Short mmCIF file of C-alpha atoms and ligand atoms in Angstrom, two decimals:
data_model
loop_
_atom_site.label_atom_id
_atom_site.label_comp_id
_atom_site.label_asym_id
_atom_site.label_seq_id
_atom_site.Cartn_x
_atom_site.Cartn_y
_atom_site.Cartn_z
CA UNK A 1 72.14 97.15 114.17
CA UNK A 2 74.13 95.46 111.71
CA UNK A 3 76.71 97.87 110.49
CA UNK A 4 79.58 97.30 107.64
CA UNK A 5 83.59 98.16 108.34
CA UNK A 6 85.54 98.01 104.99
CA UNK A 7 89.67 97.81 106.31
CA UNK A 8 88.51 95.82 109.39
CA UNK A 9 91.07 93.94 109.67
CA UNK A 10 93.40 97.05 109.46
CA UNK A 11 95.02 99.07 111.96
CA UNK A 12 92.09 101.76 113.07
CA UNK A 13 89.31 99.13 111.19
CA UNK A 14 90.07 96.59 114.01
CA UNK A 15 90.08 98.40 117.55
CA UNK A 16 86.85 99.80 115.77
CA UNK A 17 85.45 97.03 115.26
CA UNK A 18 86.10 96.01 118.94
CA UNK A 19 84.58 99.21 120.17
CA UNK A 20 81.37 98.34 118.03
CA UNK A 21 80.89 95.08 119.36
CA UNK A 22 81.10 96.33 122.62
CA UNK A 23 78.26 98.65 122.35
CA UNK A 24 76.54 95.63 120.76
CA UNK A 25 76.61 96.25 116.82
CA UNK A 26 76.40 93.56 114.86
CA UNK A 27 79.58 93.88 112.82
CA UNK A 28 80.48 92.54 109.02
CA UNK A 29 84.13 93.16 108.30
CA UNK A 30 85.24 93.78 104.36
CA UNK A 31 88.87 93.62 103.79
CA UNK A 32 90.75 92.27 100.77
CA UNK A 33 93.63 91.22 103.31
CA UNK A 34 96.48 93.31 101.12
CA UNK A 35 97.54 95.54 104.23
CA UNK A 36 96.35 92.97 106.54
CA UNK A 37 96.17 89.48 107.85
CA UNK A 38 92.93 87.36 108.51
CA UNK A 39 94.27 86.37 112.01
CA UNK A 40 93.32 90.05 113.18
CA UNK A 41 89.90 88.07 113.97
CA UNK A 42 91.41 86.23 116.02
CA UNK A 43 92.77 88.86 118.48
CA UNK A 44 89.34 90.72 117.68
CA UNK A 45 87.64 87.47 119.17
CA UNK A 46 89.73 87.22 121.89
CA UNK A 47 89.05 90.75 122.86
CA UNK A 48 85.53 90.67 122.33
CA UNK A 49 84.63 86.85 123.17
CA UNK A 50 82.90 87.32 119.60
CA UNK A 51 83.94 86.72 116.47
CA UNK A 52 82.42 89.22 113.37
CA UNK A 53 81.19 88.06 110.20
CA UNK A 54 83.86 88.23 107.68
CA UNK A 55 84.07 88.92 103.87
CA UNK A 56 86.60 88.54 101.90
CA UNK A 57 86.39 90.97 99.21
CA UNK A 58 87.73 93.64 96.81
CA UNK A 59 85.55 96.38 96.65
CA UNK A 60 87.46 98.22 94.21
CA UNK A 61 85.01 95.84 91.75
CA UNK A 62 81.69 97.62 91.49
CA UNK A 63 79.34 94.61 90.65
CA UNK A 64 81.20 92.82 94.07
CA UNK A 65 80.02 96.33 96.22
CA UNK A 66 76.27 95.34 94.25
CA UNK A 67 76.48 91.50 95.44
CA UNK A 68 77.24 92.56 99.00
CA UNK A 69 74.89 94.64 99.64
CA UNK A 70 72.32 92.97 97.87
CA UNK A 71 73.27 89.98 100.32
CA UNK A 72 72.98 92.46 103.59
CA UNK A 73 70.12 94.54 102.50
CA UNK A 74 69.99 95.44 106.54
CA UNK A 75 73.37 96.67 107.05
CA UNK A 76 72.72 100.26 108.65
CA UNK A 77 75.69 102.12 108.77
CA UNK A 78 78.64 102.04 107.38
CA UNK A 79 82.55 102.94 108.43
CA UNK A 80 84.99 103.01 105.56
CA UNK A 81 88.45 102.62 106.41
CA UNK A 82 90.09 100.55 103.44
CA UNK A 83 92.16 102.44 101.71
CA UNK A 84 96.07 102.73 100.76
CA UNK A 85 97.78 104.86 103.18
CA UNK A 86 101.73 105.30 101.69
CA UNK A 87 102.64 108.84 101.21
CA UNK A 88 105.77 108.11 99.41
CA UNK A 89 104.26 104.66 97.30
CA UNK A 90 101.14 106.96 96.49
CA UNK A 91 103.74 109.24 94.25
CA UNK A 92 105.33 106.57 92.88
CA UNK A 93 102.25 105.08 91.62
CA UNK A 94 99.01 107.97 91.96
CA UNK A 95 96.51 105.80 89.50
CA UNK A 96 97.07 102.83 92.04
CA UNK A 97 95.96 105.45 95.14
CA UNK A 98 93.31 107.04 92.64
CA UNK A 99 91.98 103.72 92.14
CA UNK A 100 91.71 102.54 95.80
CA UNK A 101 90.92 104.66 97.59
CA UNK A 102 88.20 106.40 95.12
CA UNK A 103 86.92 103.69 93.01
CA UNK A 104 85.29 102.02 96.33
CA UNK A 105 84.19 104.80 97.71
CA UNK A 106 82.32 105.94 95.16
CA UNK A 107 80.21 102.22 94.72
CA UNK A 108 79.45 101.87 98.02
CA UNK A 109 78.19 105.41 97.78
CA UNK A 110 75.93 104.64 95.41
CA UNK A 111 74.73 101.84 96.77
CA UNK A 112 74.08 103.94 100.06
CA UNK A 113 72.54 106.44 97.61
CA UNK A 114 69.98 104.06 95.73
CA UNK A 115 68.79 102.32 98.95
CA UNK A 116 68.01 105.58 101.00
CA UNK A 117 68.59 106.39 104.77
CA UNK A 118 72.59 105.70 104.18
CA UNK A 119 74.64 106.59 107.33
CA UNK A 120 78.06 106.71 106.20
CA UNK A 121 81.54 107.41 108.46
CA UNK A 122 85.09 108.31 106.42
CA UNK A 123 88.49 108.24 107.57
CA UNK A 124 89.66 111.16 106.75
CA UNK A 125 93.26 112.68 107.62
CA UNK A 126 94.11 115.99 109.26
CA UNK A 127 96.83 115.73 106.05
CA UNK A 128 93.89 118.07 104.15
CA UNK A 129 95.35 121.00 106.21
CA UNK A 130 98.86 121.15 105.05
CA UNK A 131 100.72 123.30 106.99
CA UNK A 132 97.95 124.94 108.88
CA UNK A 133 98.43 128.95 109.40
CA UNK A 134 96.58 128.59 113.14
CA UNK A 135 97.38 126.10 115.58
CA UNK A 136 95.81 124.27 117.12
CA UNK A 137 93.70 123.42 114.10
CA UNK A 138 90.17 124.42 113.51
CA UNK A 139 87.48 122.00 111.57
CA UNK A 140 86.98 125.46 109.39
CA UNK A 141 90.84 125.82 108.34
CA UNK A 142 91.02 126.02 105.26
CA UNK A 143 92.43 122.77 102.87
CA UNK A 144 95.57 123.28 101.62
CA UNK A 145 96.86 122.15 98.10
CA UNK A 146 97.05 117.72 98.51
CA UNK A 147 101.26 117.83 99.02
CA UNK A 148 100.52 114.09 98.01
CA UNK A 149 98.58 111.68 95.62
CA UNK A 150 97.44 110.13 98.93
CA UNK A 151 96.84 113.38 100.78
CA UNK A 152 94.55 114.12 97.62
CA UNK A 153 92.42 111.09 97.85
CA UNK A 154 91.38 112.21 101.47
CA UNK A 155 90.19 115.54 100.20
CA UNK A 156 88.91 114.19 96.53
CA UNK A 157 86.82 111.68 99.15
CA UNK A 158 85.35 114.71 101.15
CA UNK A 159 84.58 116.38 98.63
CA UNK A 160 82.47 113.66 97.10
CA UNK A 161 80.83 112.67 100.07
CA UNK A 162 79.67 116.05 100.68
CA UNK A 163 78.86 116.35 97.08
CA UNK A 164 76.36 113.36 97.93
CA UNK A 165 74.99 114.93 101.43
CA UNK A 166 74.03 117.65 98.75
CA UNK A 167 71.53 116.09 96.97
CA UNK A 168 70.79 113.53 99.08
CA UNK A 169 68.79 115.54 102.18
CA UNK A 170 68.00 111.39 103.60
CA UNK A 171 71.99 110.73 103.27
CA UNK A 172 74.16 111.12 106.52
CA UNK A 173 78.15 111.49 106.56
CA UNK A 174 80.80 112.27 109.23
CA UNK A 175 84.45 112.51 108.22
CA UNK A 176 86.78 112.15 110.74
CA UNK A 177 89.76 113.69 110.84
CA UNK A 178 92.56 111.80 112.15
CA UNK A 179 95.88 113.41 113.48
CA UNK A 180 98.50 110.69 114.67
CA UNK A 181 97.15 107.49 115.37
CA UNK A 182 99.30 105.53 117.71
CA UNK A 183 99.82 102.62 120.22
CA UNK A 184 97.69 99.20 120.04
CA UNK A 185 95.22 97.71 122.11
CA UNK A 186 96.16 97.55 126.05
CA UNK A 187 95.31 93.45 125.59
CA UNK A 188 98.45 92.96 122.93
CA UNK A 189 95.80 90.93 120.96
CA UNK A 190 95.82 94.07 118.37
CA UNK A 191 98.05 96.61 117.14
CA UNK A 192 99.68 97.89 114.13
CA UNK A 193 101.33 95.22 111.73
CA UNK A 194 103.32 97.26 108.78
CA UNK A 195 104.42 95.66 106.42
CA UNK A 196 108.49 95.91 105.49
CA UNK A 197 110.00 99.47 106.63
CA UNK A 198 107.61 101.01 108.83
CA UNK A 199 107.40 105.00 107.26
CA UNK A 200 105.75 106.02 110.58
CA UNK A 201 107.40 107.20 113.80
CA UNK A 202 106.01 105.16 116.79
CA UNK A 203 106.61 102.05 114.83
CA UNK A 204 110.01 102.57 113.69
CA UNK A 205 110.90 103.63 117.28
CA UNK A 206 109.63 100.36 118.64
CA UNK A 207 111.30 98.13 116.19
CA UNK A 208 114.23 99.63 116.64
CA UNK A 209 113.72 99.24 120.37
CA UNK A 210 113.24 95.50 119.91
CA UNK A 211 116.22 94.95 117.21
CA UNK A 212 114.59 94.56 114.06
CA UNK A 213 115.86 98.49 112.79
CA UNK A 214 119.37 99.28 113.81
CA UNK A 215 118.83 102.96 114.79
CA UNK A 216 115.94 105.79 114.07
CA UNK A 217 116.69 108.38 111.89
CA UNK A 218 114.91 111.77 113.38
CA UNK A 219 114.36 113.59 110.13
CA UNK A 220 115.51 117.65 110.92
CA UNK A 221 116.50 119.62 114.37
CA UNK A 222 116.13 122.68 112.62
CA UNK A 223 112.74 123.51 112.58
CA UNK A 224 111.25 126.39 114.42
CA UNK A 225 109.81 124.43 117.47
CA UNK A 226 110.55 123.72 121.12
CA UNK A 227 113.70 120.93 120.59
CA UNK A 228 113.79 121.81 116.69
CA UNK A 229 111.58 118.31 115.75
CA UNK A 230 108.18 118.66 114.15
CA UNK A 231 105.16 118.96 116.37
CA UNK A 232 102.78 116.41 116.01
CA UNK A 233 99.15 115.16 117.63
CA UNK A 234 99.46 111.54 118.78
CA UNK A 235 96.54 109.92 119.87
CA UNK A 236 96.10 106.17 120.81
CA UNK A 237 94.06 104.35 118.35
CA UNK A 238 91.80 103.12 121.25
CA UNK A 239 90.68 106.40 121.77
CA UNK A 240 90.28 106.92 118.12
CA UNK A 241 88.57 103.83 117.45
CA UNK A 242 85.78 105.36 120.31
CA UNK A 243 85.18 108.11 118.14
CA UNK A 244 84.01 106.05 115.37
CA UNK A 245 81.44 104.30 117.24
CA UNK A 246 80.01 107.60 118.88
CA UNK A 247 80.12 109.36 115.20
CA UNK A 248 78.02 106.53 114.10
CA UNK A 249 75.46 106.45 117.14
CA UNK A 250 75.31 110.27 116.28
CA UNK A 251 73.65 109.27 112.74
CA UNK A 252 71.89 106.74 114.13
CA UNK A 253 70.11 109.04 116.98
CA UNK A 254 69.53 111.43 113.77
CA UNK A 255 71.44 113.98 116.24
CA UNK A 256 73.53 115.20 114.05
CA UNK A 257 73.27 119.04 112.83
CA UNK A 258 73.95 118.55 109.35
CA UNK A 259 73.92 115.73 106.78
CA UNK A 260 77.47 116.74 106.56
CA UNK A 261 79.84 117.07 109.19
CA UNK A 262 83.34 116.98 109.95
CA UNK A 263 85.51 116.74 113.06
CA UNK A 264 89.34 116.64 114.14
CA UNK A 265 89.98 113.85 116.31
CA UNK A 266 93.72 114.30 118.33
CA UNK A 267 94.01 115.13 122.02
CA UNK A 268 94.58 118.96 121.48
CA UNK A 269 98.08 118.43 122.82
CA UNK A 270 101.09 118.50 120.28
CA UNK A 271 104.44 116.33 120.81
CA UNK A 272 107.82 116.96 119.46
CA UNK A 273 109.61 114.09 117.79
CA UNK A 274 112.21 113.81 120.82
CA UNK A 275 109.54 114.37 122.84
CA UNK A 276 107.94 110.87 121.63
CA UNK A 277 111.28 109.37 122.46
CA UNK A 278 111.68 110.60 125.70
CA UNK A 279 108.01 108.92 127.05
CA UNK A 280 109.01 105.70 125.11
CA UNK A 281 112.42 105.45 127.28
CA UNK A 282 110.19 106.88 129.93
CA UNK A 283 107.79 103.46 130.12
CA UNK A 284 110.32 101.23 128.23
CA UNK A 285 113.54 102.34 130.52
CA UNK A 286 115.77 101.64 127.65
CA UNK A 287 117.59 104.17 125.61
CA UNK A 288 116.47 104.79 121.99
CA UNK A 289 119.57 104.24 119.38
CA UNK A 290 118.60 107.24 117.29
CA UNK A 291 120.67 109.88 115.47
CA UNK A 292 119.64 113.72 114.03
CA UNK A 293 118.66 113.02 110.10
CA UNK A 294 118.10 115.29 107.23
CA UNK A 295 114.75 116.53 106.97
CA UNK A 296 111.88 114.58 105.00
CA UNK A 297 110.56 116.13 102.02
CA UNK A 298 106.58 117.23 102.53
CA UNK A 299 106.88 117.21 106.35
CA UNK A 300 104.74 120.05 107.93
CA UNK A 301 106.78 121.95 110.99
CA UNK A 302 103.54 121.25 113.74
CA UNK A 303 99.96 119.87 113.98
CA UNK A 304 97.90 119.57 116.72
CA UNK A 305 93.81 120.00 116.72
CA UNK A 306 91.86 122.03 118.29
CA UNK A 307 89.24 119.59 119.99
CA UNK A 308 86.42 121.38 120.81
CA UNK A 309 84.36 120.77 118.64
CA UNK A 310 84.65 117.10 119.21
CA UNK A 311 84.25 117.84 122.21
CA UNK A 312 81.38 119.80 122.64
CA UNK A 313 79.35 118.33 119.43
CA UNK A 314 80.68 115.13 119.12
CA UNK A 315 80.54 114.42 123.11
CA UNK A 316 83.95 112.83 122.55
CA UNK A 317 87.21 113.42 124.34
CA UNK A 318 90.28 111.64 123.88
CA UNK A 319 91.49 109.74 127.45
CA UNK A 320 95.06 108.16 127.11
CA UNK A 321 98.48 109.89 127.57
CA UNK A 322 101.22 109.58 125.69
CA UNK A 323 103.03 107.72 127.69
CA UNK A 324 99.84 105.16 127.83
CA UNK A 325 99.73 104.63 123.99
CA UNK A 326 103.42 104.32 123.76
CA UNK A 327 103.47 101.31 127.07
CA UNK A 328 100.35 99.93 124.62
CA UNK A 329 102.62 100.13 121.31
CA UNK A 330 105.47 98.58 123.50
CA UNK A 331 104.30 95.76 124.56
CA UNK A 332 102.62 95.24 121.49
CA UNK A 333 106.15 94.59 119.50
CA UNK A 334 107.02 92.66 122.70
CA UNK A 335 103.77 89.89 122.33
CA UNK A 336 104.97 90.68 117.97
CA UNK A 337 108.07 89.05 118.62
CA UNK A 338 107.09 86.92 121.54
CA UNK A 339 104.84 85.29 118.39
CA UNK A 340 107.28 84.73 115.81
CA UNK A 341 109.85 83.25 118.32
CA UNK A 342 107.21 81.12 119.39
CA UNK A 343 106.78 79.78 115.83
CA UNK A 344 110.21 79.79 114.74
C1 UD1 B 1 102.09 110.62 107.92
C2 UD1 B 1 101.65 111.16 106.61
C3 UD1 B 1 100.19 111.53 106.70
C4 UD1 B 1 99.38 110.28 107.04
C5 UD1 B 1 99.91 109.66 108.31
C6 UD1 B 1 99.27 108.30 108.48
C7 UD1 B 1 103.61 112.24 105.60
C8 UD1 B 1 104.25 113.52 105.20
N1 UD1 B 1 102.45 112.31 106.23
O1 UD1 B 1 101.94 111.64 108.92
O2 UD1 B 1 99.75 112.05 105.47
O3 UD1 B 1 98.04 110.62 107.20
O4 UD1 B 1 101.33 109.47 108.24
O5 UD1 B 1 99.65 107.73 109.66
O6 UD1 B 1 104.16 111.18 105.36
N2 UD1 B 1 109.71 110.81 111.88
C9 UD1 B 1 111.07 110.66 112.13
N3 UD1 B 1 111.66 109.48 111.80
C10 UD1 B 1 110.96 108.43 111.24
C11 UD1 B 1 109.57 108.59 111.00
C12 UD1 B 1 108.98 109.79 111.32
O7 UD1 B 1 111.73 111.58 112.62
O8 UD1 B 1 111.57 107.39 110.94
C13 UD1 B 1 109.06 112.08 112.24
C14 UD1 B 1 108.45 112.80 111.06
O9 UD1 B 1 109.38 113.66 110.46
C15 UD1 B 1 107.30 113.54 111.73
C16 UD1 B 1 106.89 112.64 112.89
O10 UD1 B 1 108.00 111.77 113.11
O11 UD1 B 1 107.76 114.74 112.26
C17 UD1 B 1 105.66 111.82 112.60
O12 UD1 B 1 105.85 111.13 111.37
P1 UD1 B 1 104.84 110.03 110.84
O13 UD1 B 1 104.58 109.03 111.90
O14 UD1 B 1 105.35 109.53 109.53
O15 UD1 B 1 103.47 110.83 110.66
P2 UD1 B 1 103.15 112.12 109.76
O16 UD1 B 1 104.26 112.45 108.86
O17 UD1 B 1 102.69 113.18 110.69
#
């Protein structure tokens, strides 16, 4: 089964496309290397003992989505990860995110649409919810006004996808709904790479921890929570990247209920920010140079997910602890930095 993964070489895209070669998919990886590096195949091959087929491409370009798949008129499924993911550069510049992260989608839809029998997975974001009224989160919450251009594209993306499923009865889409991806493989040979200031927690703590940020900024101790720090469902991308792989064997088995579905993927469990730090000092025994910050416009106070229907539908259940995706993000920045010493 030969199956596509636009953003392969990206953070979720890769320990997916591990997880797919393990079950023995044949794997072709799209990425036009802006958020990523091509030497993610090499820690892919190192993982997997086998290297995917790789395209370098833009797929932003509609006759380049044509050429492809009229050169892999047996791919069988596809996962679509590439997209921009910057809250704050996605309202500085909204056409930019508009153009990404819809533009590809919708070619590769239609190409799914012309040839028939498409099977079709979507990394979506459990941003759609806003500030949810009921935790933990249901699939059926309702979607709350996009509190960013980026936030938007996730539900614009939904919405056309399920648009599609409409009229298309031999069409097949899951979105996934991702809370807080974290941590990297347990191997070190993958893991997240940002680029510049990292904007996300578990990242900024560990390059702080290793002395490329000089202290973490907490942003707010006044919210109405536990410690007064947002609430928020980590799960290590590991466990995330599984979910992909059964959500596709789901549309391949034709088991699915609907030729639309949806599911939350998180662990069910929510963590406060100092919460986070404590299990990274916990498996790191360092102390965290951090200090109480303003809050950050657009934050939402908590957001966990309610798992059961991932559980119970999907046949999917997320296995790490915290403290085992933070050790994995650890030494992660540890073999990072082990790397650029070594080539310095
Ligand atoms: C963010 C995005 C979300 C996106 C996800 C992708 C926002 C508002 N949301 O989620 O749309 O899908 O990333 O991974 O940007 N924190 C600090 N100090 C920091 C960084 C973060 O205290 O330096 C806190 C935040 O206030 C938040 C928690 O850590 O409470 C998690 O933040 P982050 O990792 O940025 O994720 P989200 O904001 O949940």
């Amino acid at each position: 089964m030969k199956v596509l993964v636009t953003g392969g070489l990206g953070f979720i895209g890769s320990h997916t496309v591990v997880e797919l070669q393990a079950e023995g998919f044949e794997v072709v990886v799209v990425d036009n290397c802006s958020n990523a590096d091509e030497s993610v195949l090499d820690g892919i091959e190192a993982i997997s003992g086998k290297r995917p087929l790789f395209e370098k491409l833009d797929l932003r370009k509609k006759n380049t989505v044509q050429n492809f798949f009229s050169k892999h008129p047996d791919i069988s499924g596809v996962i679509h990860f590439s997209a921009s993911k910057a809250v704050g550069e996605s309202v500085e510049d909204p056409l930019l995110y508009y153009e990404n992260n819809i533009n590809a989608l919708v070619y590769i839809l239609q190409e799914l649409q012309q040839r028939g029998n498409g099977r079709f997975i979507f990394s979506s974001s459990c941003t759609v919810y806003g500030q949810a009224d009921t935790l933990p989160i249901k699939e059926n919450a309702p979607v709350k006004p996009a509190e960013s251009p980026y936030g938007n594209t996730k539900q614009i993306g939904e919405e056309i996808i399920r648009d599609v499923c409409h009229i298309a009865e031999d069409f097949n889409a899951i979105s996934l709904r991702y809370f807080n991806p974290i941590g990297a493989h347990p191997s070190a040979e993958i893991g997240e790479l940002p680029i510049g200031v990292p904007q996300n927690l578990v990242p900024f703590i560990t390059q702080t921890a290793i002395g490329l940020r000089k202290e973490l900024a907490v942003f707010g101790n006044d919210y109405p929570t536990v410690d007064g720090t947002c609430i928020r469902d980590y799960i290590h991308v590991v466990d995330l990247a599984r979910a992909h792989v059964v959500a596709l064997q789901r549309l391949m088995n034709a088991e699915n209920a609907d030729n639309y579905e949806v599911f939350n993927l998180g662990t069910g469990t929510g963590s406060s920010v100092l919460e986070v730090i404590e299990s990274f000092e916990r498996i790191s025994g360092l102390k965290l140079n951090y200090r109480i910050a303003p809050r950050r416009p657009g934050d939402v106070v908590a957001a966990y997910a309610d798992t059961e229907k991932a559980n119970t539908v999907l046949g999917w259940k997320a296995q790490s602890s915290l403290d085992e995706a933070m050790r994995s993000a650890w030494r992660w920045e540890q073999k990072v930095k082990e790397q650029k010493t070594g080539n310095s």
